Amino acid sequence: MSELTRKAEKLDAADELASKRGEFVLDDVVYLDGNSLGALPVAVPGRVEDVVRRQWGELRIRSWTEGGWWTAPERIGDRIAPLVGAAPGQIVVGDSTSVNVFKAVVGAVRLARPTGPERDEIVVDATTFPTDGYIAESAARMTGCTVRPVEPSSLPDVLGERTAAVLLNHVDYRSGRLHDLPSLTAAVHAAGAVAVWDLCHSAGALPVGLDEHGVDLAVGCTYKYLNGGPGSPAFLYVRADVQERFDSPLPGWNSHAEPFGMRPSYEPAAGAMRGRVGTPDILSMLALEAALEVWDGVTVDAVRAKSLALTDFFLECVAAYVPEGRVSCVTPLAHGERGSQVALRCPDAGDVMKRLIERGVVGDFRHPDVLRFGFTPLYVGFAEVERAARVLAEVLA
Ligand SMILES: Cc1ncc(COP(=O)(O)O)c(C=O)c1O
């Protein structure tokens, strides 16, 4: 037994989250792609069966009221809230992340211009996930703004009187770099602008502290570290004290103050409900609600501590096993700058990932040369991490 195998055994034995793995449907594949699609929680299939057969099949329309379908978007929002450091009443679940980015960015520009169009720039993380950039560009055209791309570390240099809204990723999807949400939010506010954070790669992986750091608006997906299933609905956070001024660019009947009044004119609902649009996607939404039960008794701090231990150990194993110079790490080594993934640059990354998957180690490939490995602390163990690095070294040898 090698020294690293022994170390993995010890780390697994001391892992306080180890029993959580049993709450997921997994096999002997080393699954390091939970930052793309989280694994299936054991409770989900039975719940979906109940929602379809009993709630829909038997109760039919009554489920909207008696079964709690109507209130699901805010109820599930409140279940996500403690995972991202938010008090209840500020998160609504529904629509895709892309749609919520649109609501948030246009809503942010409107918040930043209480008396008319003065501020005319939307600042966007230059390495952002493509959809955020496309939507910011469209939002800019609609609101008479221009988009200004920036490396998040240089954000303070471009902020000013013209800045209306700033859209940033908490963790960069490709490199795994964690951006400094508290100080960047403070800089946005010092310039009089509105901060929108994309939490897709941090929600459920590390503490976010939305309320503590005064974030204005945030969006995030639920199919990565929250394990809600393919295409599960996203969430939108609107801080309590800006809710009354939040003017959604998609004012549907579900966010009306009196949805069943069927009024010709729009009057927005109070609270998180203001972020809704149309009829919620109940099947996906209730699958997500079942998936969130794995968080019972789990703190985000414990998840973060294990996440850092997993990524540290992976880097240690890669350094020990992989021939020098064959890969270079794109993810920052400093804990304060690392999300819950490790991205390794390697010239033939697409082919390498194919061979890893054939050998039972699943990560993913990001164009043009990045091997991405996501570490979900609720179900990934240290022995698996050692095996992944060992197989990677064999594939690269
Ligand atoms: C950082 C980030 N933002 C936005 C999105 C888009 O999410 P969706 O396709 O669910 O709208 C993704 C999807 O992976 C993402 O990683």
mmCIF file of C-alpha atoms and ligand atoms in Angstrom:
data_model
loop_
_atom_site.group_PDB
_atom_site.id
_atom_site.type_symbol
_atom_site.label_atom_id
_atom_site.label_comp_id
_atom_site.label_asym_id
_atom_site.label_seq_id
_atom_site.Cartn_x
_atom_site.Cartn_y
_atom_site.Cartn_z
ATOM 1 C CA MET A 1 0.000 0.000 0.000
ATOM 2 C CA SER A 2 1.458 3.376 -0.978
ATOM 3 C CA GLU A 3 1.828 6.262 1.414
ATOM 4 C CA LEU A 4 -0.920 8.185 -0.377
ATOM 5 C CA THR A 5 -3.317 5.234 -0.254
ATOM 6 C CA ARG A 6 -2.730 5.024 3.494
ATOM 7 C CA LYS A 7 -3.276 8.760 3.823
ATOM 8 C CA ALA A 8 -6.547 8.472 1.866
ATOM 9 C CA GLU A 9 -7.738 5.737 4.223
ATOM 10 C CA LYS A 10 -7.013 7.909 7.242
ATOM 11 C CA LEU A 11 -8.750 10.934 5.725
ATOM 12 C CA ASP A 12 -11.807 8.825 4.843
ATOM 13 C CA ALA A 13 -11.927 7.398 8.367
ATOM 14 C CA ALA A 14 -11.936 10.919 9.862
ATOM 15 C CA ASP A 15 -14.473 12.321 7.354
ATOM 16 C CA GLU A 16 -17.571 13.541 9.200
ATOM 17 C CA LEU A 17 -19.536 13.744 5.930
ATOM 18 C CA ALA A 18 -18.664 10.192 4.827
ATOM 19 C CA SER A 19 -22.095 8.782 5.676
ATOM 20 C CA LYS A 20 -23.766 11.253 3.298
ATOM 21 C CA ARG A 21 -22.513 9.247 0.323
ATOM 22 C CA GLY A 22 -25.116 6.592 1.149
ATOM 23 C CA GLU A 23 -27.830 9.155 0.399
ATOM 24 C CA PHE A 24 -26.826 9.186 -3.277
ATOM 25 C CA VAL A 25 -27.150 6.653 -6.095
ATOM 26 C CA LEU A 26 -23.513 5.940 -7.002
ATOM 27 C CA ASP A 27 -21.392 3.053 -8.245
ATOM 28 C CA ASP A 28 -17.663 2.400 -8.480
ATOM 29 C CA VAL A 29 -17.108 5.184 -10.994
ATOM 30 C CA VAL A 30 -15.126 8.080 -9.524
ATOM 31 C CA TYR A 31 -17.583 10.868 -10.219
ATOM 32 C CA LEU A 32 -15.789 14.203 -10.395
ATOM 33 C CA ASP A 33 -18.362 16.004 -12.511
ATOM 34 C CA GLY A 34 -20.795 17.162 -9.833
ATOM 35 C CA ASN A 35 -19.903 20.730 -10.841
ATOM 36 C CA SER A 36 -21.723 19.994 -14.087
ATOM 37 C CA LEU A 37 -24.487 17.595 -13.010
ATOM 38 C CA GLY A 38 -24.771 16.549 -9.374
ATOM 39 C CA ALA A 39 -25.433 12.872 -8.591
ATOM 40 C CA LEU A 40 -28.937 11.543 -7.942
ATOM 41 C CA PRO A 41 -30.055 11.601 -4.287
ATOM 42 C CA VAL A 42 -31.737 8.353 -3.230
ATOM 43 C CA ALA A 43 -34.896 10.186 -2.089
ATOM 44 C CA VAL A 44 -35.663 11.698 -5.498
ATOM 45 C CA PRO A 45 -37.145 8.832 -7.568
ATOM 46 C CA GLY A 46 -39.749 7.954 -4.919
ATOM 47 C CA ARG A 47 -40.751 11.596 -4.527
ATOM 48 C CA VAL A 48 -41.088 12.129 -8.255
ATOM 49 C CA GLU A 49 -43.204 8.967 -8.431
ATOM 50 C CA ASP A 50 -45.468 10.392 -5.703
ATOM 51 C CA VAL A 51 -45.697 13.783 -7.392
ATOM 52 C CA VAL A 52 -46.652 12.196 -10.699
ATOM 53 C CA ARG A 53 -48.912 9.334 -9.572
ATOM 54 C CA ARG A 54 -50.647 10.733 -6.503
ATOM 55 C CA GLN A 55 -50.336 14.514 -6.626
ATOM 56 C CA TRP A 56 -50.904 14.850 -10.345
ATOM 57 C CA GLY A 57 -52.645 11.536 -11.096
ATOM 58 C CA GLU A 58 -55.107 11.527 -8.197
ATOM 59 C CA LEU A 59 -55.317 14.977 -6.631
ATOM 60 C CA ARG A 60 -54.930 16.722 -9.971
ATOM 61 C CA ILE A 61 -55.759 20.467 -9.730
ATOM 62 C CA ARG A 62 -56.150 20.255 -5.947
ATOM 63 C CA SER A 63 -52.374 19.829 -5.605
ATOM 64 C CA TRP A 64 -51.833 23.497 -6.474
ATOM 65 C CA THR A 65 -53.364 24.427 -3.127
ATOM 66 C CA GLU A 66 -53.625 21.308 -0.935
ATOM 67 C CA GLY A 67 -50.332 19.834 -2.149
ATOM 68 C CA GLY A 68 -48.339 23.048 -1.788
ATOM 69 C CA TRP A 69 -47.472 23.390 -5.464
ATOM 70 C CA TRP A 70 -48.351 27.078 -5.602
ATOM 71 C CA THR A 71 -46.021 28.054 -2.772
ATOM 72 C CA ALA A 72 -43.146 25.755 -3.841
ATOM 73 C CA PRO A 73 -40.937 28.456 -5.458
ATOM 74 C CA GLU A 74 -40.613 30.456 -2.225
ATOM 75 C CA ARG A 75 -40.658 27.414 0.081
ATOM 76 C CA ILE A 76 -37.747 25.812 -1.781
ATOM 77 C CA GLY A 77 -36.056 29.207 -1.995
ATOM 78 C CA ASP A 78 -36.132 29.322 1.800
ATOM 79 C CA ARG A 79 -34.534 25.848 1.908
ATOM 80 C CA ILE A 80 -31.663 27.079 -0.286
ATOM 81 C CA ALA A 81 -31.325 30.365 1.629
ATOM 82 C CA PRO A 82 -29.175 29.125 4.550
ATOM 83 C CA LEU A 83 -26.821 27.422 2.083
ATOM 84 C CA VAL A 84 -25.969 30.810 0.560
ATOM 85 C CA GLY A 85 -26.164 32.880 3.732
ATOM 86 C CA ALA A 86 -29.590 34.435 3.187
ATOM 87 C CA ALA A 87 -32.432 34.962 5.645
ATOM 88 C CA PRO A 88 -35.823 33.622 4.522
ATOM 89 C CA GLY A 89 -38.050 35.539 2.129
ATOM 90 C CA GLN A 90 -35.401 36.614 -0.386
ATOM 91 C CA ILE A 91 -35.003 33.657 -2.753
ATOM 92 C CA VAL A 92 -37.413 32.353 -5.338
ATOM 93 C CA VAL A 93 -36.826 29.179 -7.357
ATOM 94 C CA GLY A 94 -37.824 28.936 -11.002
ATOM 95 C CA ASP A 95 -36.733 29.365 -14.625
ATOM 96 C CA SER A 96 -33.188 28.723 -15.812
ATOM 97 C CA THR A 97 -30.090 30.527 -14.614
ATOM 98 C CA SER A 98 -29.932 32.275 -17.984
ATOM 99 C CA VAL A 99 -33.445 33.702 -17.533
ATOM 100 C CA ASN A 100 -32.636 34.776 -13.984
ATOM 101 C CA VAL A 101 -29.441 36.490 -15.160
ATOM 102 C CA PHE A 102 -31.657 38.521 -17.496
ATOM 103 C CA LYS A 103 -34.095 39.452 -14.726
ATOM 104 C CA ALA A 104 -31.246 40.360 -12.386
ATOM 105 C CA VAL A 105 -29.138 42.412 -14.801
ATOM 106 C CA VAL A 106 -32.019 44.471 -16.194
ATOM 107 C CA GLY A 107 -33.428 44.758 -12.657
ATOM 108 C CA ALA A 108 -30.012 45.952 -11.438
ATOM 109 C CA VAL A 109 -29.769 48.661 -14.101
ATOM 110 C CA ARG A 110 -33.257 49.862 -13.151
ATOM 111 C CA LEU A 111 -32.293 49.911 -9.465
ATOM 112 C CA ALA A 112 -29.192 51.937 -10.276
ATOM 113 C CA ARG A 113 -31.213 54.597 -12.093
ATOM 114 C CA PRO A 114 -33.871 55.652 -9.651
ATOM 115 C CA THR A 115 -34.477 58.937 -11.457
ATOM 116 C CA GLY A 116 -33.740 58.125 -15.092
ATOM 117 C CA PRO A 117 -31.000 56.899 -17.402
ATOM 118 C CA GLU A 118 -27.727 58.342 -16.196
ATOM 119 C CA ARG A 119 -25.495 55.409 -15.429
ATOM 120 C CA ASP A 120 -24.875 53.631 -18.727
ATOM 121 C CA GLU A 121 -22.356 50.831 -18.223
ATOM 122 C CA ILE A 122 -22.818 47.198 -17.322
ATOM 123 C CA VAL A 123 -19.523 45.734 -16.146
ATOM 124 C CA VAL A 124 -19.133 42.002 -16.736
ATOM 125 C CA ASP A 125 -16.527 39.495 -15.681
ATOM 126 C CA ALA A 126 -14.349 39.096 -18.813
ATOM 127 C CA THR A 127 -14.011 35.319 -18.408
ATOM 128 C CA THR A 128 -17.674 34.808 -17.614
ATOM 129 C CA PHE A 129 -19.712 31.783 -18.601
ATOM 130 C CA PRO A 130 -20.926 32.623 -22.135
ATOM 131 C CA THR A 131 -24.651 32.925 -21.348
ATOM 132 C CA ASP A 132 -23.995 35.690 -18.799
ATOM 133 C CA GLY A 133 -22.027 37.675 -21.372
ATOM 134 C CA TYR A 134 -24.643 37.236 -24.115
ATOM 135 C CA ILE A 135 -27.472 38.246 -21.810
ATOM 136 C CA ALA A 136 -25.588 41.235 -20.400
ATOM 137 C CA GLU A 137 -25.000 42.393 -23.977
ATOM 138 C CA SER A 138 -28.693 42.106 -24.805
ATOM 139 C CA ALA A 139 -29.690 43.753 -21.504
ATOM 140 C CA ALA A 140 -27.306 46.594 -22.345
ATOM 141 C CA ARG A 141 -28.920 47.132 -25.748
ATOM 142 C CA MET A 142 -32.361 47.181 -24.171
ATOM 143 C CA THR A 143 -31.430 49.690 -21.492
ATOM 144 C CA GLY A 144 -29.183 51.990 -23.532
ATOM 145 C CA CYS A 145 -26.014 50.801 -21.796
ATOM 146 C CA THR A 146 -22.717 49.436 -23.044
ATOM 147 C CA VAL A 147 -20.993 46.342 -21.700
ATOM 148 C CA ARG A 148 -17.550 46.705 -20.207
ATOM 149 C CA PRO A 149 -15.677 43.401 -19.750
ATOM 150 C CA VAL A 150 -13.156 43.292 -16.909
ATOM 151 C CA GLU A 151 -10.945 40.845 -15.051
ATOM 152 C CA PRO A 152 -12.579 40.759 -11.607
ATOM 153 C CA SER A 153 -9.259 41.607 -9.928
ATOM 154 C CA SER A 154 -9.166 44.898 -11.903
ATOM 155 C CA LEU A 155 -12.777 45.755 -11.154
ATOM 156 C CA PRO A 156 -12.039 48.762 -8.897
ATOM 157 C CA ASP A 157 -10.140 50.421 -11.799
ATOM 158 C CA VAL A 158 -13.185 50.554 -14.086
ATOM 159 C CA LEU A 159 -15.931 51.378 -11.593
ATOM 160 C CA GLY A 160 -17.223 54.907 -11.594
ATOM 161 C CA GLU A 161 -20.140 57.271 -12.022
ATOM 162 C CA ARG A 162 -21.162 55.567 -15.246
ATOM 163 C CA THR A 163 -21.385 52.077 -13.755
ATOM 164 C CA ALA A 164 -24.970 50.891 -13.380
ATOM 165 C CA ALA A 165 -24.608 47.163 -12.722
ATOM 166 C CA VAL A 166 -21.794 44.663 -12.249
ATOM 167 C CA LEU A 167 -22.257 40.966 -13.079
ATOM 168 C CA LEU A 168 -19.617 38.665 -11.621
ATOM 169 C CA ASN A 169 -19.118 34.928 -11.164
ATOM 170 C CA HIS A 170 -18.315 33.842 -7.648
ATOM 171 C CA VAL A 171 -16.269 30.913 -8.964
ATOM 172 C CA ASP A 172 -14.951 30.894 -12.534
ATOM 173 C CA TYR A 173 -16.435 27.881 -14.349
ATOM 174 C CA ARG A 174 -13.255 27.085 -16.240
ATOM 175 C CA SER A 175 -10.369 27.848 -13.891
ATOM 176 C CA GLY A 176 -12.123 27.216 -10.578
ATOM 177 C CA ARG A 177 -10.891 30.578 -9.265
ATOM 178 C CA LEU A 178 -12.922 31.939 -6.348
ATOM 179 C CA HIS A 179 -13.420 35.693 -6.522
ATOM 180 C CA ASP A 180 -13.491 37.876 -3.445
ATOM 181 C CA LEU A 181 -17.216 38.526 -3.088
ATOM 182 C CA PRO A 182 -17.059 40.717 0.039
ATOM 183 C CA SER A 183 -14.467 43.206 -1.234
ATOM 184 C CA LEU A 184 -15.762 43.313 -4.818
ATOM 185 C CA THR A 185 -19.333 43.882 -3.620
ATOM 186 C CA ALA A 186 -18.092 46.697 -1.374
ATOM 187 C CA ALA A 187 -16.244 48.274 -4.326
ATOM 188 C CA VAL A 188 -19.386 48.106 -6.498
ATOM 189 C CA HIS A 189 -21.391 49.794 -3.749
ATOM 190 C CA ALA A 190 -18.741 52.458 -3.184
ATOM 191 C CA ALA A 191 -19.211 53.407 -6.851
ATOM 192 C CA GLY A 192 -22.987 53.640 -6.342
ATOM 193 C CA ALA A 193 -23.667 50.636 -8.583
ATOM 194 C CA VAL A 194 -25.619 47.401 -8.094
ATOM 195 C CA ALA A 195 -23.910 44.025 -7.651
ATOM 196 C CA VAL A 196 -25.216 40.844 -9.300
ATOM 197 C CA TRP A 197 -23.448 37.579 -8.498
ATOM 198 C CA ASP A 198 -23.662 34.299 -10.416
ATOM 199 C CA LEU A 199 -23.356 31.550 -7.799
ATOM 200 C CA CYS A 200 -23.626 28.531 -10.124
ATOM 201 C CA HIS A 201 -20.247 27.162 -9.028
ATOM 202 C CA SER A 202 -20.377 28.150 -5.375
ATOM 203 C CA ALA A 203 -23.919 27.437 -4.141
ATOM 204 C CA GLY A 204 -23.671 24.239 -2.117
ATOM 205 C CA ALA A 205 -19.885 24.159 -2.340
ATOM 206 C CA LEU A 206 -18.719 26.991 -0.099
ATOM 207 C CA PRO A 207 -20.039 29.780 2.149
ATOM 208 C CA VAL A 208 -21.390 32.731 0.151
ATOM 209 C CA GLY A 209 -22.681 35.120 2.824
ATOM 210 C CA LEU A 210 -25.184 37.004 0.641
ATOM 211 C CA ASP A 211 -26.807 38.924 3.512
ATOM 212 C CA GLU A 212 -23.588 39.451 5.439
ATOM 213 C CA HIS A 213 -21.853 41.061 2.469
ATOM 214 C CA GLY A 214 -24.828 43.108 1.286
ATOM 215 C CA VAL A 215 -25.111 41.533 -2.168
ATOM 216 C CA ASP A 216 -28.006 43.133 -4.053
ATOM 217 C CA LEU A 217 -29.013 40.385 -6.470
ATOM 218 C CA ALA A 218 -27.767 36.872 -7.113
ATOM 219 C CA VAL A 219 -28.622 33.908 -9.295
ATOM 220 C CA GLY A 220 -27.526 30.301 -9.193
ATOM 221 C CA CYS A 221 -28.285 26.901 -10.581
ATOM 222 C CA THR A 222 -29.443 23.877 -8.610
ATOM 223 C CA TYR A 223 -28.236 20.981 -10.763
ATOM 224 C CA LYS A 224 -24.555 21.179 -9.789
ATOM 225 C CA TYR A 225 -23.675 21.128 -6.067
ATOM 226 C CA LEU A 226 -27.359 21.163 -5.067
ATOM 227 C CA ASN A 227 -28.028 17.925 -7.004
ATOM 228 C CA GLY A 228 -31.479 18.977 -8.269
ATOM 229 C CA GLY A 229 -31.269 16.997 -11.526
ATOM 230 C CA PRO A 230 -30.809 17.862 -15.191
ATOM 231 C CA GLY A 231 -32.315 21.262 -15.954
ATOM 232 C CA SER A 232 -33.667 21.719 -12.426
ATOM 233 C CA PRO A 233 -34.910 25.265 -11.821
ATOM 234 C CA ALA A 234 -32.484 28.011 -10.859
ATOM 235 C CA PHE A 235 -32.838 30.550 -8.057
ATOM 236 C CA LEU A 236 -32.967 34.323 -7.825
ATOM 237 C CA TYR A 237 -32.010 36.258 -4.686
ATOM 238 C CA VAL A 238 -33.280 39.811 -4.264
ATOM 239 C CA ARG A 239 -32.130 41.388 -1.009
ATOM 240 C CA ALA A 240 -35.067 42.239 1.267
ATOM 241 C CA ASP A 241 -34.495 45.986 1.283
ATOM 242 C CA VAL A 242 -34.338 46.285 -2.509
ATOM 243 C CA GLN A 243 -37.342 44.040 -3.193
ATOM 244 C CA GLU A 244 -39.782 46.914 -3.207
ATOM 245 C CA ARG A 245 -37.764 48.712 -5.893
ATOM 246 C CA PHE A 246 -36.958 45.566 -7.911
ATOM 247 C CA ASP A 247 -38.637 46.078 -11.276
ATOM 248 C CA SER A 248 -38.530 42.755 -13.124
ATOM 249 C CA PRO A 249 -38.226 42.898 -16.905
ATOM 250 C CA LEU A 250 -40.393 39.729 -17.031
ATOM 251 C CA PRO A 251 -43.531 40.652 -15.087
ATOM 252 C CA GLY A 252 -45.679 37.542 -15.458
ATOM 253 C CA TRP A 253 -48.986 36.738 -13.838
ATOM 254 C CA ASN A 254 -47.235 34.632 -11.173
ATOM 255 C CA SER A 255 -45.489 37.695 -9.773
ATOM 256 C CA HIS A 256 -48.653 39.812 -9.707
ATOM 257 C CA ALA A 257 -49.843 41.023 -6.307
ATOM 258 C CA GLU A 258 -53.140 39.330 -7.070
ATOM 259 C CA PRO A 259 -52.375 36.538 -9.536
ATOM 260 C CA PHE A 260 -55.910 35.216 -9.699
ATOM 261 C CA GLY A 261 -57.424 38.690 -10.017
ATOM 262 C CA MET A 262 -56.567 38.486 -13.742
ATOM 263 C CA ARG A 263 -56.169 42.254 -13.906
ATOM 264 C CA PRO A 264 -55.218 43.946 -17.185
ATOM 265 C CA SER A 265 -52.587 46.087 -15.441
ATOM 266 C CA TYR A 266 -49.557 44.804 -13.614
ATOM 267 C CA GLU A 267 -48.987 45.335 -9.928
ATOM 268 C CA PRO A 268 -45.974 43.463 -8.530
ATOM 269 C CA ALA A 269 -46.254 41.122 -5.567
ATOM 270 C CA ALA A 270 -44.290 41.878 -2.429
ATOM 271 C CA GLY A 271 -41.271 39.849 -1.373
ATOM 272 C CA ALA A 272 -39.353 37.148 -3.215
ATOM 273 C CA MET A 273 -42.439 36.295 -5.274
ATOM 274 C CA ARG A 274 -41.733 39.397 -7.334
ATOM 275 C CA GLY A 275 -39.014 37.386 -9.070
ATOM 276 C CA ARG A 276 -41.471 34.828 -10.479
ATOM 277 C CA VAL A 277 -42.700 34.850 -14.072
ATOM 278 C CA GLY A 278 -45.133 32.102 -15.102
ATOM 279 C CA THR A 279 -46.347 28.676 -13.994
ATOM 280 C CA PRO A 280 -43.585 26.902 -12.067
ATOM 281 C CA ASP A 281 -42.054 23.710 -13.431
ATOM 282 C CA ILE A 282 -43.492 21.514 -10.684
ATOM 283 C CA LEU A 283 -41.959 18.147 -11.580
ATOM 284 C CA SER A 284 -38.402 19.497 -11.606
ATOM 285 C CA MET A 285 -39.072 21.777 -8.691
ATOM 286 C CA LEU A 286 -40.312 19.015 -6.413
ATOM 287 C CA ALA A 287 -37.474 16.713 -7.475
ATOM 288 C CA LEU A 288 -35.164 19.504 -6.330
ATOM 289 C CA GLU A 289 -37.023 19.797 -3.036
ATOM 290 C CA ALA A 290 -36.441 16.094 -2.379
ATOM 291 C CA ALA A 291 -32.779 16.448 -3.379
ATOM 292 C CA LEU A 292 -32.274 19.260 -0.866
ATOM 293 C CA GLU A 293 -33.082 16.880 1.994
ATOM 294 C CA VAL A 294 -29.501 15.589 1.835
ATOM 295 C CA TRP A 295 -28.550 18.927 3.426
ATOM 296 C CA ASP A 296 -30.381 18.116 6.648
ATOM 297 C CA GLY A 297 -27.819 18.256 9.454
ATOM 298 C CA VAL A 298 -25.024 19.477 7.163
ATOM 299 C CA THR A 299 -23.296 22.843 7.509
ATOM 300 C CA VAL A 300 -21.763 24.665 4.560
ATOM 301 C CA ASP A 301 -18.644 25.203 6.684
ATOM 302 C CA ALA A 302 -18.175 21.434 7.006
ATOM 303 C CA VAL A 303 -18.656 21.084 3.251
ATOM 304 C CA ARG A 304 -16.098 23.801 2.589
ATOM 305 C CA ALA A 305 -13.533 22.244 4.936
ATOM 306 C CA LYS A 306 -13.874 18.887 3.186
ATOM 307 C CA SER A 307 -13.858 20.496 -0.259
ATOM 308 C CA LEU A 308 -10.495 22.132 0.449
ATOM 309 C CA ALA A 309 -9.119 18.895 1.895
ATOM 310 C CA LEU A 310 -10.249 17.003 -1.232
ATOM 311 C CA THR A 311 -8.743 19.474 -3.683
ATOM 312 C CA ASP A 312 -5.525 19.747 -1.623
ATOM 313 C CA PHE A 313 -5.215 15.965 -1.587
ATOM 314 C CA PHE A 314 -5.925 15.700 -5.328
ATOM 315 C CA LEU A 315 -3.178 18.230 -6.049
ATOM 316 C CA GLU A 316 -0.807 16.328 -3.753
ATOM 317 C CA CYS A 317 -1.553 13.027 -5.548
ATOM 318 C CA VAL A 318 -1.231 14.637 -8.994
ATOM 319 C CA ALA A 319 2.160 16.097 -8.010
ATOM 320 C CA ALA A 320 3.293 12.692 -6.763
ATOM 321 C CA TYR A 321 2.016 10.563 -9.660
ATOM 322 C CA VAL A 322 1.869 12.650 -12.850
ATOM 323 C CA PRO A 323 5.137 13.075 -14.756
ATOM 324 C CA GLU A 324 6.605 16.566 -14.300
ATOM 325 C CA GLY A 325 5.476 19.116 -16.901
ATOM 326 C CA ARG A 326 2.658 16.951 -18.309
ATOM 327 C CA VAL A 327 -0.110 19.111 -16.788
ATOM 328 C CA SER A 328 -0.211 22.578 -15.264
ATOM 329 C CA CYS A 329 -2.717 23.621 -12.653
ATOM 330 C CA VAL A 330 -4.966 26.527 -13.622
ATOM 331 C CA THR A 331 -6.798 26.632 -10.295
ATOM 332 C CA PRO A 332 -5.212 28.899 -7.669
ATOM 333 C CA LEU A 333 -3.380 27.098 -4.879
ATOM 334 C CA ALA A 334 -4.398 29.595 -2.196
ATOM 335 C CA HIS A 335 -7.474 28.353 -0.336
ATOM 336 C CA GLY A 336 -9.061 31.797 -0.401
ATOM 337 C CA GLU A 337 -8.981 31.767 -4.200
ATOM 338 C CA ARG A 338 -10.126 28.214 -4.870
ATOM 339 C CA GLY A 339 -13.631 26.924 -5.523
ATOM 340 C CA SER A 340 -14.463 23.225 -5.337
ATOM 341 C CA GLN A 341 -12.840 22.139 -8.569
ATOM 342 C CA VAL A 342 -9.358 21.616 -9.944
ATOM 343 C CA ALA A 343 -8.655 22.557 -13.552
ATOM 344 C CA LEU A 344 -5.525 21.142 -15.157
ATOM 345 C CA ARG A 345 -4.212 22.394 -18.467
ATOM 346 C CA CYS A 346 -2.858 19.753 -20.804
ATOM 347 C CA PRO A 347 -2.389 19.926 -24.605
ATOM 348 C CA ASP A 348 -4.463 16.839 -25.526
ATOM 349 C CA ALA A 349 -7.081 17.360 -22.829
ATOM 350 C CA GLY A 350 -10.092 16.218 -24.882
ATOM 351 C CA ASP A 351 -8.506 12.868 -25.642
ATOM 352 C CA VAL A 352 -7.163 12.452 -22.104
ATOM 353 C CA MET A 353 -10.630 13.001 -20.633
ATOM 354 C CA LYS A 354 -12.127 10.428 -23.013
ATOM 355 C CA ARG A 355 -9.621 7.847 -21.796
ATOM 356 C CA LEU A 356 -10.180 8.760 -18.153
ATOM 357 C CA ILE A 357 -13.921 8.233 -18.571
ATOM 358 C CA GLU A 358 -13.298 4.845 -20.221
ATOM 359 C CA ARG A 359 -11.328 3.910 -17.115
ATOM 360 C CA GLY A 360 -14.021 4.957 -14.674
ATOM 361 C CA VAL A 361 -12.882 8.466 -13.739
ATOM 362 C CA VAL A 362 -15.418 11.048 -14.855
ATOM 363 C CA GLY A 363 -14.497 14.715 -15.043
ATOM 364 C CA ASP A 364 -15.032 16.962 -18.032
ATOM 365 C CA PHE A 365 -13.193 18.789 -20.767
ATOM 366 C CA ARG A 366 -13.449 22.511 -21.368
ATOM 367 C CA HIS A 367 -12.299 23.910 -24.643
ATOM 368 C CA PRO A 368 -9.500 24.234 -25.647
ATOM 369 C CA ASP A 369 -7.168 22.450 -23.218
ATOM 370 C CA VAL A 370 -8.656 22.140 -19.728
ATOM 371 C CA LEU A 371 -9.362 18.973 -17.738
ATOM 372 C CA ARG A 372 -11.922 19.886 -15.107
ATOM 373 C CA PHE A 373 -12.450 17.858 -11.941
ATOM 374 C CA GLY A 374 -15.260 18.843 -9.569
ATOM 375 C CA PHE A 375 -15.264 17.675 -5.960
ATOM 376 C CA THR A 376 -18.659 17.366 -4.300
ATOM 377 C CA PRO A 377 -17.929 16.891 -0.586
ATOM 378 C CA LEU A 378 -21.270 15.197 0.111
ATOM 379 C CA TYR A 379 -20.317 12.129 -1.909
ATOM 380 C CA VAL A 380 -16.676 12.171 -3.023
ATOM 381 C CA GLY A 381 -14.175 10.351 -0.806
ATOM 382 C CA PHE A 382 -10.404 10.558 -0.446
ATOM 383 C CA ALA A 383 -9.667 7.038 -1.763
ATOM 384 C CA GLU A 384 -11.510 8.031 -4.941
ATOM 385 C CA VAL A 385 -9.389 11.146 -5.218
ATOM 386 C CA GLU A 386 -6.205 9.075 -4.968
ATOM 387 C CA ARG A 387 -7.544 6.652 -7.609
ATOM 388 C CA ALA A 388 -8.450 9.512 -9.960
ATOM 389 C CA ALA A 389 -4.932 10.970 -9.782
ATOM 390 C CA ARG A 390 -3.372 7.519 -10.232
ATOM 391 C CA VAL A 391 -5.482 6.750 -13.323
ATOM 392 C CA LEU A 392 -4.721 10.226 -14.695
ATOM 393 C CA ALA A 393 -0.991 9.510 -14.335
ATOM 394 C CA GLU A 394 -1.396 6.147 -16.088
ATOM 395 C CA VAL A 395 -3.327 7.733 -18.957
ATOM 396 C CA LEU A 396 -0.707 10.463 -19.331
ATOM 397 C CA ALA A 397 2.277 8.117 -19.056
HETATM 398 C C1 LIG B 1 -21.577 30.059 -14.272
HETATM 399 C C2 LIG B 1 -22.780 29.686 -15.086
HETATM 400 N N1 LIG B 1 -23.691 30.627 -15.364
HETATM 401 C C3 LIG B 1 -24.787 30.335 -16.093
HETATM 402 C C4 LIG B 1 -25.008 29.054 -16.555
HETATM 403 C C5 LIG B 1 -26.216 28.796 -17.409
HETATM 404 O O1 LIG B 1 -27.160 28.025 -16.791
HETATM 405 P P1 LIG B 1 -28.473 27.522 -17.558
HETATM 406 O O2 LIG B 1 -28.004 26.808 -18.780
HETATM 407 O O3 LIG B 1 -29.084 26.556 -16.607
HETATM 408 O O4 LIG B 1 -29.309 28.682 -17.871
HETATM 409 C C6 LIG B 1 -24.091 28.047 -16.263
HETATM 410 C C7 LIG B 1 -24.318 26.665 -16.719
HETATM 411 O O5 LIG B 1 -23.552 25.765 -16.523
HETATM 412 C C8 LIG B 1 -22.938 28.368 -15.509
HETATM 413 O O6 LIG B 1 -22.023 27.447 -15.214
#
